[in-house]
């Protein structure tokens, strides 16, 4: 069964460092997303990406964040100058259509010290 | 007011029981509704979409009341494997891009 894969599964970084989280969406999907979940909190939308550009982004997704699809398979989330409050599980998701029926990866846990 | 509200539970039920979860949403312009499940420290997984006329998938039945901005999920004949957190999910605007998740309702099915 096709799946969304994410790397790394866990990253520990120092405050102020840059982090890149990587995702390989399901191959025939067209819509890509990043969500995050702070421990004990709800899943929060960060950004959606379609046709090589950002479709929508939340207030959380400020200038500190960027996304890129550098090739035909990878979808990355970059966090510049990480802060303590960036510690969370970051989920990549993809979908074949513009609906809420998404397939999530297993997540990348980011710990900022 | 929270955009998607759910009773956090936990709901502890014996195997074979029927359990119902409720959810309310604040944005009357929302068009798409879903139930996802999330196992502990795992990713959300789509359980089912919720349609205006209500829909059923095996032991699971979802209902939508647009007038009351209310969504429900009924699980019949609970299995141990149903133990998880059930997330009510609504699209934020009149688009499919951004989903708004509830915090979830925790279900524990016991032998």
XYZ file of N, CA and C in Angstrom:
672
model
N 0.849 -1.190 0.000
C 0.000 0.000 0.000
C 0.887 1.244 0.000
N 0.650 2.181 -0.898
C 1.493 3.381 -0.936
C 1.343 4.168 0.355
N 2.434 4.831 0.748
C 2.389 5.592 1.985
C 3.247 6.840 1.877
N 2.969 7.775 2.763
C 3.776 8.978 2.879
C 4.934 8.658 3.834
N 6.134 8.961 3.412
C 7.282 8.685 4.276
C 7.940 9.984 4.705
N 8.401 10.011 5.928
C 9.022 11.218 6.475
C 10.360 10.872 7.127
N 11.303 11.786 6.954
C 12.590 11.685 7.636
C 13.018 13.053 8.133
N 13.725 13.128 9.249
C 14.000 12.024 10.173
C 12.788 11.722 11.034
N 12.813 10.621 11.740
C 11.701 10.325 12.642
C 11.816 11.178 13.904
N 13.033 11.508 14.283
C 13.235 12.350 15.457
C 14.484 13.188 15.235
N 14.377 14.475 15.503
C 15.535 15.356 15.414
C 15.597 16.235 16.650
N 16.774 16.277 17.207
C 17.031 17.148 18.356
C 17.956 18.254 17.873
N 17.615 19.492 18.179
C 18.420 20.606 17.704
C 18.522 21.678 18.781
N 19.513 22.517 18.622
C 19.669 23.620 19.550
C 18.852 24.811 19.057
N 18.332 25.565 19.976
C 17.588 26.779 19.646
C 18.431 27.665 18.729
N 17.811 28.180 17.700
C 18.511 29.041 16.760
C 19.056 28.319 15.541
N 19.062 27.007 15.566
C 19.557 26.233 14.430
C 18.465 26.073 13.382
N 18.885 25.770 12.184
C 17.962 25.507 11.081
C 17.693 24.008 10.996
N 16.470 23.674 10.667
C 16.079 22.268 10.547
C 15.344 22.068 9.224
N 15.621 20.969 8.574
C 14.871 20.599 7.366
C 14.222 19.241 7.604
N 12.919 19.216 7.459
C 12.169 17.969 7.570
C 11.748 17.546 6.170
N 11.923 16.262 5.912
C 11.685 15.770 4.552
C 10.507 14.818 4.474
N 9.872 14.839 3.336
C 8.675 14.036 3.126
C 8.673 13.541 1.691
N 8.251 12.298 1.511
C 7.985 11.798 0.171
C 6.504 11.462 0.125
N 5.714 12.310 -0.544
C 4.276 12.050 -0.623
C 3.988 10.830 -1.492
N 2.764 10.399 -1.483
C 2.341 9.307 -2.356
C 2.449 9.780 -3.800
N 2.951 8.939 -4.664
C 3.465 9.375 -5.960
C 2.436 10.033 -6.864
N 1.216 9.627 -6.876
C 0.252 10.227 -7.795
C -0.593 11.314 -7.138
N -0.217 11.706 -5.934
C -0.955 12.762 -5.262
C -0.483 14.126 -5.744
N -1.395 15.099 -5.679
C -1.110 16.434 -6.200
C -1.085 17.503 -5.111
N -1.660 17.193 -3.961
C -1.803 18.191 -2.902
C -0.978 17.742 -1.708
N -0.191 18.668 -1.191
C 0.731 18.334 -0.123
C 0.549 19.317 1.019
N 0.784 18.815 2.228
C 0.495 19.599 3.422
C 1.535 19.328 4.505
N 1.700 20.334 5.354
C 2.386 20.131 6.619
C 1.438 20.536 7.748
N 1.379 19.671 8.752
C 0.644 19.924 9.978
C 1.614 19.687 11.119
N 1.269 20.244 12.269
C 2.092 19.935 13.428
C 1.188 19.654 14.628
N 1.744 18.952 15.587
C 1.008 18.641 16.810
C 1.955 18.759 17.991
N 1.743 19.787 18.786
C 2.477 19.924 20.032
C 1.938 18.873 21.005
N 2.808 18.303 21.787
C 2.422 17.213 22.688
C 1.204 17.579 23.524
N 0.175 16.742 23.431
C -1.032 16.965 24.215
C -2.010 17.950 23.607
N -1.651 18.494 22.454
C -2.507 19.492 21.801
C -3.114 18.934 20.517
N -3.920 19.746 19.880
C -4.563 19.298 18.650
C -3.604 19.406 17.465
N -3.966 18.725 16.406
C -3.233 18.822 15.143
C -3.537 20.190 14.522
N -2.488 20.899 14.094
C -2.661 22.253 13.570
C -2.142 22.351 12.135
N -2.907 22.997 11.302
C -2.518 23.212 9.903
C -1.385 24.231 9.819
N -0.404 23.923 8.993
C 0.679 24.877 8.736
C 0.550 25.440 7.319
N 0.581 24.553 6.330
C 0.671 25.014 4.958
C 0.166 23.943 4.000
N -0.376 24.394 2.872
C -0.733 23.481 1.796
C 0.012 23.910 0.529
N 0.232 22.965 -0.347
C 1.097 23.184 -1.506
C 0.507 22.453 -2.674
N 0.349 23.180 -3.780
C -0.221 22.569 -4.975
C 0.381 23.253 -6.188
N 0.679 22.486 -7.199
C 1.182 23.034 -8.452
C 2.415 23.905 -8.216
N 3.286 23.398 -7.334
C 4.562 24.047 -7.048
C 4.459 25.405 -6.380
N 3.361 25.647 -5.696
C 3.290 26.868 -4.926
C 2.393 26.680 -3.708
N 2.583 27.564 -2.749
C 1.769 27.516 -1.546
C 0.339 27.919 -1.895
N -0.602 27.080 -1.473
C -2.019 27.369 -1.706
C -2.603 28.166 -0.550
N -2.211 27.785 0.630
C -2.754 28.407 1.820
C -1.766 28.196 2.958
N -1.718 29.122 3.884
C -0.869 28.949 5.047
C -1.558 29.541 6.267
N -1.194 29.018 7.428
C -1.798 29.482 8.663
C -0.942 30.595 9.278
N -1.466 31.154 10.340
C -0.724 32.206 11.060
C 0.564 31.661 11.666
N 0.569 30.361 11.923
C 1.774 29.748 12.492
C 2.909 29.795 11.480
N 2.571 29.656 10.231
C 3.559 29.556 9.152
C 4.059 30.947 8.811
N 4.966 31.448 9.650
C 5.488 32.797 9.418
C 6.811 32.717 8.640
N 7.545 33.810 8.623
C 8.763 33.882 7.810
C 9.840 32.893 8.250
N 9.656 32.335 9.402
C 10.599 31.345 9.905
C 10.491 30.029 9.126
N 9.357 29.811 8.512
C 9.075 28.551 7.835
C 9.121 28.728 6.315
N 9.530 27.672 5.641
C 9.416 27.646 4.189
C 9.222 26.200 3.740
N 8.627 26.039 2.574
C 8.446 24.716 1.990
C 8.998 24.727 0.584
N 9.352 23.519 0.160
C 9.940 23.403 -1.163
C 9.670 22.004 -1.697
N 9.533 21.939 -3.001
C 9.466 20.637 -3.658
C 10.629 20.609 -4.646
N 11.788 20.238 -4.147
C 13.014 20.390 -4.949
C 13.098 19.476 -6.161
N 12.356 18.383 -6.125
C 12.346 17.468 -7.257
C 10.961 16.847 -7.345
N 10.806 15.842 -8.162
C 9.476 15.290 -8.365
C 8.948 14.434 -7.245
N 9.774 14.197 -6.221
C 9.304 13.289 -5.188
C 9.343 13.879 -3.775
N 10.313 14.733 -3.494
C 10.448 15.225 -2.124
C 9.665 16.503 -1.871
N 9.253 16.666 -0.619
C 8.547 17.872 -0.184
C 9.136 18.202 1.180
N 9.741 19.381 1.301
C 10.470 19.677 2.528
C 9.875 20.863 3.275
N 10.056 20.822 4.577
C 9.709 21.933 5.457
C 10.990 22.397 6.118
N 11.314 23.661 5.945
C 12.497 24.236 6.569
C 12.065 25.186 7.672
N 12.691 25.029 8.809
C 12.450 25.938 9.923
C 13.771 26.644 10.221
N 13.798 27.933 9.983
C 15.016 28.709 10.235
C 14.998 29.169 11.687
N 16.149 29.176 12.296
C 16.286 29.721 13.642
C 15.203 29.180 14.580
N 15.289 27.901 14.856
C 14.268 27.234 15.666
C 14.150 27.844 17.062
N 12.916 27.791 17.561
C 12.617 28.274 18.912
C 12.130 27.101 19.766
N 12.161 27.289 21.060
C 11.721 26.215 21.958
C 10.299 25.769 21.630
N 9.459 26.742 21.301
C 8.050 26.437 21.044
C 7.810 25.740 19.702
N 8.856 25.553 18.924
C 8.741 24.778 17.689
C 8.783 23.280 17.960
N 9.094 22.901 19.183
C 9.112 21.479 19.539
C 7.721 20.896 19.340
N 7.634 19.880 18.505
C 6.336 19.305 18.144
C 6.575 18.106 17.240
N 5.496 17.405 16.952
C 5.503 16.386 15.902
C 5.028 17.067 14.630
N 5.806 16.951 13.584
C 5.447 17.553 12.304
C 5.005 16.442 11.352
N 3.780 16.577 10.875
C 3.214 15.583 9.976
C 3.143 16.143 8.556
N 3.622 15.365 7.631
C 3.404 15.638 6.224
C 2.176 14.844 5.780
N 1.403 15.394 4.880
C 0.242 14.687 4.364
C 0.113 14.971 2.877
N -0.528 14.048 2.182
C -0.801 14.283 0.773
C -2.183 13.756 0.431
N -2.705 14.256 -0.671
C -4.016 13.822 -1.121
C -4.114 13.909 -2.633
N -4.885 13.003 -3.234
C -5.010 13.019 -4.693
C -5.905 14.144 -5.203
N -6.782 14.617 -4.337
C -7.753 15.641 -4.731
C -7.757 16.757 -3.700
N -8.452 17.808 -4.035
C -8.578 18.942 -3.130
C -9.727 18.688 -2.149
N -9.505 17.694 -1.292
C -10.495 17.379 -0.269
C -9.767 17.198 1.049
N -10.480 16.864 2.051
C -9.853 16.632 3.342
C -9.497 15.189 3.582
N -9.541 14.385 2.543
C -9.196 12.967 2.682
C -7.699 12.834 2.459
N -6.983 12.945 3.538
C -5.529 13.015 3.487
C -4.880 11.743 4.019
N -3.680 11.526 3.510
C -2.849 10.436 3.990
C -1.657 11.075 4.698
N -1.496 10.729 5.956
C -0.437 11.320 6.755
C 0.769 10.397 6.844
N 1.943 11.008 6.901
C 3.137 10.261 7.241
C 3.190 10.025 8.743
N 4.181 9.243 9.164
C 4.294 8.891 10.577
C 4.812 10.032 11.439
N 5.273 11.072 10.810
C 5.675 12.256 11.548
C 7.164 12.344 11.812
N 7.616 13.563 12.002
C 8.987 13.838 12.447
C 8.886 14.589 13.762
N 9.455 13.985 14.790
C 9.401 14.654 16.097
C 10.587 15.590 16.215
N 10.316 16.860 16.417
C 11.360 17.866 16.566
C 11.436 18.302 18.019
N 12.613 18.207 18.577
C 12.861 18.669 19.938
C 13.890 19.785 19.872
N 13.499 20.962 20.343
C 14.398 22.112 20.346
C 14.840 22.368 21.783
N 16.157 22.351 21.973
C 16.703 22.536 23.322
C 17.261 23.938 23.522
N -14.606 31.214 21.093
C -15.172 29.871 20.896
C -14.227 29.057 20.030
N -13.941 27.837 20.466
C -13.069 26.975 19.699
C -13.734 26.623 18.390
N -12.938 26.443 17.334
C -13.508 26.186 16.019
C -14.117 24.797 15.913
N -13.482 23.818 16.525
C -14.021 22.463 16.549
C -13.922 21.968 17.993
N -15.052 21.668 18.563
C -15.070 21.249 19.968
C -15.528 19.812 20.108
N -14.816 19.088 20.941
C -15.159 17.707 21.227
C -15.061 17.460 22.717
N -15.870 16.539 23.192
C -15.729 16.064 24.561
C -14.439 15.248 24.611
N -13.495 15.613 25.474
C -12.207 14.900 25.467
C -12.269 13.474 25.981
N -13.357 13.141 26.711
C -13.435 11.825 27.314
C -12.526 11.738 28.528
N -11.968 10.586 28.870
C -12.047 9.363 28.057
C -13.365 8.627 28.202
N -13.700 7.926 27.153
C -14.840 7.024 27.181
C -14.272 5.628 27.391
N -14.654 4.998 28.481
C -14.255 3.616 28.746
C -15.473 2.726 28.555
N -15.424 1.826 27.587
C -16.581 0.971 27.306
C -16.130 -0.474 27.191
N -17.018 -1.400 27.492
C -16.668 -2.818 27.319
C -16.796 -3.222 25.870
N -16.087 -4.261 25.512
C -16.217 -4.821 24.160
C -17.675 -5.076 23.846
N -18.063 -4.780 22.617
C -19.433 -5.032 22.202
C -20.384 -3.877 22.448
N -19.939 -2.895 23.191
C -20.809 -1.757 23.489
C -20.938 -0.844 22.280
N -21.958 -0.013 22.334
C -22.141 1.052 21.350
C -21.749 2.372 22.017
N -20.998 3.168 21.305
C -20.533 4.437 21.868
C -20.712 5.536 20.824
N -21.042 6.712 21.304
C -21.269 7.841 20.398
C -20.413 9.035 20.807
N -19.846 9.682 19.805
C -19.058 10.885 20.026
C -19.729 12.050 19.318
N -19.612 13.215 19.921
C -20.191 14.405 19.335
C -19.139 15.458 19.094
N -19.467 16.356 18.218
C -18.535 17.410 17.837
C -19.363 18.604 17.374
N -18.939 19.805 17.733
C -19.568 21.006 17.186
C -18.498 21.853 16.521
N -18.908 22.599 15.512
C -17.965 23.455 14.795
C -18.537 24.855 14.699
N -17.656 25.833 14.597
C -18.106 27.221 14.693
C -18.300 27.902 13.342
N -17.611 27.409 12.313
C -17.657 28.084 11.024
C -18.802 27.552 10.169
N -19.840 28.340 10.038
C -21.014 27.889 9.295
C -20.737 27.725 7.798
N -19.618 28.279 7.330
C -19.265 28.152 5.907
C -18.533 26.845 5.604
N -18.228 26.079 6.611
C -17.511 24.815 6.408
C -18.318 23.897 5.508
N -17.621 23.215 4.616
C -18.298 22.362 3.649
C -17.927 20.903 3.761
N -16.784 20.630 4.362
C -16.302 19.247 4.389
C -16.040 18.826 5.820
N -16.411 17.573 6.092
C -16.364 17.089 7.472
C -15.834 15.654 7.476
N -15.057 15.357 8.501
C -14.407 14.055 8.525
C -14.244 13.583 9.962
N -14.095 12.293 10.106
C -13.599 11.700 11.342
C -12.276 11.006 11.022
N -11.283 11.350 11.804
C -9.998 10.670 11.750
C -9.804 9.957 13.089
N -8.956 8.938 13.095
C -8.562 8.339 14.356
C -7.053 8.474 14.511
N -6.633 8.593 15.741
C -5.203 8.722 16.009
C -4.860 7.811 17.178
N -4.008 6.855 16.904
C -3.482 6.016 17.969
C -2.373 6.785 18.689
N -2.084 6.355 19.890
C -1.152 7.089 20.739
C 0.186 7.320 20.028
N 0.559 8.583 19.910
C 1.846 8.986 19.321
C 2.003 8.547 17.860
N 0.861 8.370 17.190
C 0.902 7.997 15.774
C 0.261 9.101 14.932
N 0.275 8.902 13.622
C -0.305 9.885 12.735
C -1.823 9.742 12.677
N -2.538 10.813 12.355
C -3.985 10.695 12.128
C -4.242 9.850 10.889
N -5.311 9.058 10.966
C -5.715 8.258 9.808
C -7.194 8.501 9.551
N -7.515 8.702 8.298
C -8.893 8.961 7.929
C -9.765 7.762 8.255
N -10.810 8.013 9.018
C -11.778 6.966 9.334
C -12.916 7.019 8.313
N -13.494 8.199 8.174
C -14.558 8.358 7.195
C -14.879 9.827 6.980
N -15.354 10.119 5.793
C -15.917 11.432 5.513
C -17.348 11.445 6.033
N -17.863 12.627 6.255
C -19.231 12.757 6.765
C -20.051 13.497 5.727
N -21.123 12.882 5.294
C -21.957 13.466 4.252
C -23.247 13.990 4.860
N -23.846 14.937 4.153
C -25.026 15.623 4.675
C -26.157 14.672 5.032
N -26.286 13.606 4.263
C -27.393 12.673 4.491
C -27.043 11.614 5.527
N -25.823 11.711 6.066
C -25.371 10.669 6.997
C -24.815 9.501 6.214
N -23.870 8.808 6.765
C -23.289 7.672 6.067
C -22.758 6.648 7.054
N -22.650 5.458 6.527
C -22.282 4.315 7.356
C -21.146 3.568 6.689
N -20.233 3.065 7.508
C -19.140 2.237 7.000
C -18.941 1.114 7.999
N -19.581 -0.007 7.729
C -19.489 -1.121 8.659
C -20.117 -0.784 9.998
N -19.326 -0.837 11.033
C -19.830 -0.563 12.389
C -19.880 0.933 12.708
N -19.437 1.757 11.800
C -19.330 3.192 12.044
C -20.413 3.958 11.274
N -21.073 4.864 11.995
C -22.092 5.707 11.367
C -21.807 7.156 11.719
N -21.783 7.994 10.708
C -21.538 9.421 10.919
C -22.778 10.203 10.528
N -23.065 11.242 11.287
C -24.200 12.109 11.017
C -23.749 13.565 11.039
N -24.417 14.370 10.238
C -24.120 15.800 10.167
C -25.423 16.572 10.309
N -25.404 17.567 11.166
C -26.541 18.471 11.294
C -26.018 19.882 11.042
N -26.213 20.357 9.823
C -25.653 21.668 9.449
C -26.318 22.800 10.226
N -27.603 22.665 10.486
C -28.329 23.741 11.177
C -27.763 23.946 12.583
N -27.430 22.842 13.228
C -26.887 22.911 14.587
C -25.368 22.925 14.600
N -24.753 22.761 13.424
C -23.294 22.719 13.306
C -22.748 21.635 14.227
N -23.242 20.452 14.003
C -23.017 19.328 14.890
C -22.730 18.079 14.074
N -21.714 17.334 14.495
C -21.331 16.102 13.816
C -21.262 14.996 14.865
N -21.649 13.807 14.481
C -21.581 12.693 15.423
C -20.952 11.472 14.768
N -20.437 10.615 15.618
C -19.889 9.328 15.184
C -20.399 8.269 16.142
N -20.988 7.234 15.575
C -21.492 6.122 16.371
C -20.677 4.882 16.034
N -20.202 4.219 17.046
C -19.473 2.960 16.847
C -20.277 1.852 17.511
N -20.656 0.889 16.706
C -21.413 -0.264 17.232
C -20.470 -1.437 17.441
N -20.856 -2.310 18.384
C -20.098 -3.538 18.611
C -18.597 -3.250 18.751
N -18.261 -2.426 19.697
C -16.876 -1.970 19.889
C -15.899 -3.137 20.006
N -14.746 -2.951 19.367
C -13.655 -3.919 19.429
C -12.494 -3.315 20.229
N -11.661 -4.186 20.754
C -10.483 -3.690 21.475
C -9.653 -2.779 20.574
N -9.614 -3.126 19.292
C -8.809 -2.357 18.337
C -9.391 -0.976 18.037
N -10.593 -0.702 18.501
C -11.170 0.631 18.319
C -10.592 1.634 19.312
N -9.863 1.165 20.289
C -9.258 2.064 21.282
C -8.303 3.030 20.577
N -8.607 4.304 20.698
C -7.843 5.345 19.995
C -8.459 6.691 20.368
N -7.884 7.737 19.819
C -8.490 9.067 19.927
C -9.166 9.387 18.610
N -10.406 9.827 18.686
C -11.189 10.109 17.486
C -11.246 11.621 17.280
N -10.783 12.030 16.122
C -10.634 13.447 15.805
C -11.737 13.906 14.869
N -12.456 14.904 15.279
C -13.450 15.546 14.416
C -12.718 16.600 13.600
N -12.923 16.600 12.304
C -12.138 17.466 11.422
C -13.069 18.201 10.462
N -12.839 19.488 10.317
C -13.684 20.345 9.481
C -12.766 21.212 8.635
N -13.150 21.439 7.382
C -12.301 22.353 6.605
C -12.523 23.776 7.084
N -11.460 24.567 7.075
C -11.519 25.876 7.712
C -12.370 26.858 6.929
N -12.203 26.831 5.649
C -12.932 27.792 4.843
C -13.675 27.014 3.767
N -14.155 27.689 2.791
C -14.841 27.000 1.721
C -13.827 26.483 0.710
N -12.907 25.701 1.230
C -11.902 25.089 0.369
C -11.449 23.811 1.042
N -10.755 23.000 0.313
C -10.319 21.733 0.901
C -8.948 21.801 1.497
N -8.307 22.949 1.377
C -6.891 22.975 1.694
C -6.581 22.826 3.169
N -7.202 23.630 3.992
C -6.802 23.687 5.397
C -7.843 23.011 6.270
N -7.423 22.021 6.998
C -8.322 21.312 7.896
C -8.143 21.797 9.319
N -9.269 21.867 10.015
C -9.274 22.263 11.410
C -9.627 21.032 12.242
N -8.705 20.615 13.054
C -8.887 19.415 13.860
C -9.410 19.767 15.245
N -10.329 18.948 15.729
C -10.660 18.996 17.136
C -9.552 18.341 17.933
N -9.602 18.521 19.215
C -8.560 17.955 20.063
C -8.723 16.454 20.249
N -9.911 15.950 19.948
C -10.114 14.512 19.976
C -10.837 14.016 21.203
N -11.480 12.869 21.016
C -12.143 12.163 22.103
C -11.471 10.814 22.253
N -11.037 10.534 23.454
C -10.306 9.303 23.714
C -11.269 8.151 24.032
N -11.076 7.036 23.375
C -11.888 5.845 23.594
C -11.002 4.691 24.046
N -11.412 4.051 25.116
C -10.740 2.823 25.573
C -11.786 1.724 25.657
N -11.584 0.687 24.861
C -12.471 -0.471 24.872
C -11.804 -1.558 25.697
N -12.509 -2.030 26.687
C -11.925 -3.006 27.614
C -12.546 -4.385 27.435
N -11.780 -5.432 27.725
C -12.294 -6.807 27.559
C -13.458 -7.083 28.518
